[in-house]
């Protein structure tokens, strides 16, 4: 009888522990943090496995509820990853649009005066700020887009540098003439 009573007490404690665990998993569904969800559900699964047996008449219902909650959490995790992937793709497309915008700015008419160069420089710096604020992208695609963007910007600043070197040379020659 003592063995049977201690077994019933253990089954009852395990039932209560698993019931609390099911409630925690239900509350976990409200979370929107993917990493937190993944980490916590793994801990809960381990706790579920570590907790002993429950009364036979309640086992099947508990197991099904655990499986359903586990599936819901996994679907939520997959949904959040899908949203994140979609956001990364949108950021990538936006950055590609900024590259095209920068190319149009640069490959238009070449500025002839310092004022025009400063206006185009200011516009390009605004595009660069937009690019920085556009958000993260997929690592590999982001690196490729960044390389293209840097090439576009570098070509602009190289042309600007050439213009100012030529202007400096002209100013030096004019100064020599005046002297």
C-alpha positions in Angstrom: 0.0 0.0 0.0 2.8 2.4 0.8 4.3 1.9 -2.6 0.9 2.4 -4.3 0.3 5.6 -2.2 3.7 7.0 -3.0 3.2 6.3 -6.7 -0.2 8.1 -6.6 1.5 11.1 -4.9 4.2 11.1 -7.5 1.7 10.9 -10.4 -0.3 13.7 -8.8 2.8 15.9 -8.5 3.8 15.2 -12.0 0.3 16.0 -13.2 0.4 19.3 -11.5 3.9 20.1 -12.8 2.9 19.3 -16.4 -0.3 21.3 -16.0 1.8 24.3 -14.9 4.1 23.7 -17.8 1.2 23.7 -20.3 0.0 27.0 -18.8 3.5 28.4 -19.3 3.6 27.3 -22.9 0.2 28.9 -23.5 1.5 32.2 -22.1 4.6 31.8 -24.3 2.4 32.1 -27.4 2.0 35.8 -26.6 5.7 36.5 -27.1 6.9 38.1 -30.3 10.7 37.6 -29.7 11.8 34.7 -31.9 15.0 33.9 -30.1 13.2 34.0 -26.8 10.5 31.7 -28.1 13.0 29.1 -29.4 15.1 29.1 -26.3 12.1 28.9 -23.9 10.2 26.2 -25.8 13.4 24.0 -25.8 13.6 24.4 -22.0 9.9 23.5 -21.7 10.3 20.5 -23.8 13.2 19.3 -21.7 11.1 19.9 -18.5 8.3 17.9 -20.1 10.5 15.0 -20.8 12.2 15.2 -17.4 8.9 15.2 -15.5 7.7 11.8 -14.7 4.5 9.9 -15.6 1.0 11.2 -14.8 -2.2 9.2 -14.1 -3.1 7.0 -17.1 -6.6 8.4 -17.6 -5.2 12.0 -18.0 -2.0 11.1 -20.0 -3.5 11.1 -23.5 -5.4 14.4 -23.1 -2.2 16.0 -21.7 0.0 14.6 -24.4 -2.3 15.9 -27.1 -2.5 19.3 -25.5 1.3 19.5 -25.3 1.6 18.4 -28.9 -0.9 21.0 -30.0 0.7 23.8 -28.1 4.1 22.8 -29.3 2.9 22.9 -32.9 1.4 26.3 -32.3 4.7 27.7 -30.9 6.6 26.1 -33.9 4.2 27.7 -36.4 4.5 31.0 -34.7 8.3 30.8 -34.8 8.2 29.9 -38.5 5.8 32.8 -39.1 8.1 35.2 -37.4 11.1 33.9 -39.4 9.0 34.3 -42.5 8.2 37.9 -41.6 11.8 38.6 -40.8 12.9 37.1 -44.1 10.3 39.2 -45.9 11.5 42.3 -44.1 15.1 41.6 -45.1 14.0 41.2 -48.7 12.1 44.5 -48.6 15.2 46.2 -47.2 17.3 44.7 -50.0 14.9 46.0 -52.6 14.8 49.5 -51.0 18.6 49.5 -51.1 18.6 48.6 -54.8 16.3 51.5 -55.4 18.6 53.8 -53.6 21.5 52.6 -55.8 19.5 53.4 -58.9 18.6 56.8 -57.4 22.3 57.4 -56.8 23.3 56.3 -60.3 20.7 58.7 -61.8 22.1 61.5 -59.7 25.7 60.8 -60.7 25.2 59.8 -64.4 23.2 62.8 -65.2 24.8 66.0 -66.4 28.2 66.5 -64.9 28.4 69.6 -62.6 30.3 72.5 -64.0 30.5 74.8 -60.9 31.4 74.3 -57.3 27.9 75.1 -56.3 26.5 72.3 -58.5 29.0 69.9 -57.1 28.0 70.8 -53.5 24.3 70.3 -54.3 24.9 66.9 -55.8 27.2 66.0 -52.9 24.5 67.0 -50.5 21.9 64.9 -52.4 24.3 61.9 -52.5 25.0 62.2 -48.7 21.2 62.1 -48.1 21.0 58.9 -50.2 23.8 57.4 -48.2 22.0 58.3 -44.9 18.8 56.6 -46.3 20.9 53.6 -47.2 22.3 53.3 -43.7 18.8 53.6 -42.1 17.2 51.1 -44.5 17.8 48.2 -42.2 19.5 44.9 -42.4 19.4 42.5 -45.3 20.5 39.0 -46.0 24.3 38.9 -45.3 25.5 37.7 -48.8 23.1 39.8 -50.8 23.6 42.8 -48.5 27.4 42.6 -49.1 26.9 42.5 -52.8 24.6 45.5 -52.8 26.9 47.4 -50.4 29.8 46.8 -52.8 27.8 48.2 -55.8 26.7 51.2 -53.7 30.2 51.9 -52.6 31.5 51.8 -56.2 28.8 54.2 -57.3 29.6 56.6 -54.5 33.3 56.3 -54.9 33.1 57.0 -58.6 31.2 60.2 -57.8 33.7 61.3 -55.2 36.6 60.5 -57.6 35.0 62.8 -60.2 34.5 65.5 -57.6 38.2 65.1 -56.5 39.3 65.5 -60.2 37.1 68.6 -60.6 38.6 70.3 -57.6 42.1 69.3 -58.5 41.6 70.9 -61.9 40.0 73.9 -60.3 42.9 74.3 -57.9 45.3 74.1 -60.9 43.3 76.8 -62.7 43.3 79.0 -59.6 47.0 78.5 -59.2 47.6 79.5 -62.8 45.4 82.5 -62.5 47.2 83.5 -59.4 50.5 83.3 -61.2 49.2 85.4 -64.0 48.0 88.1 -61.6 51.3 88.0 -59.8 
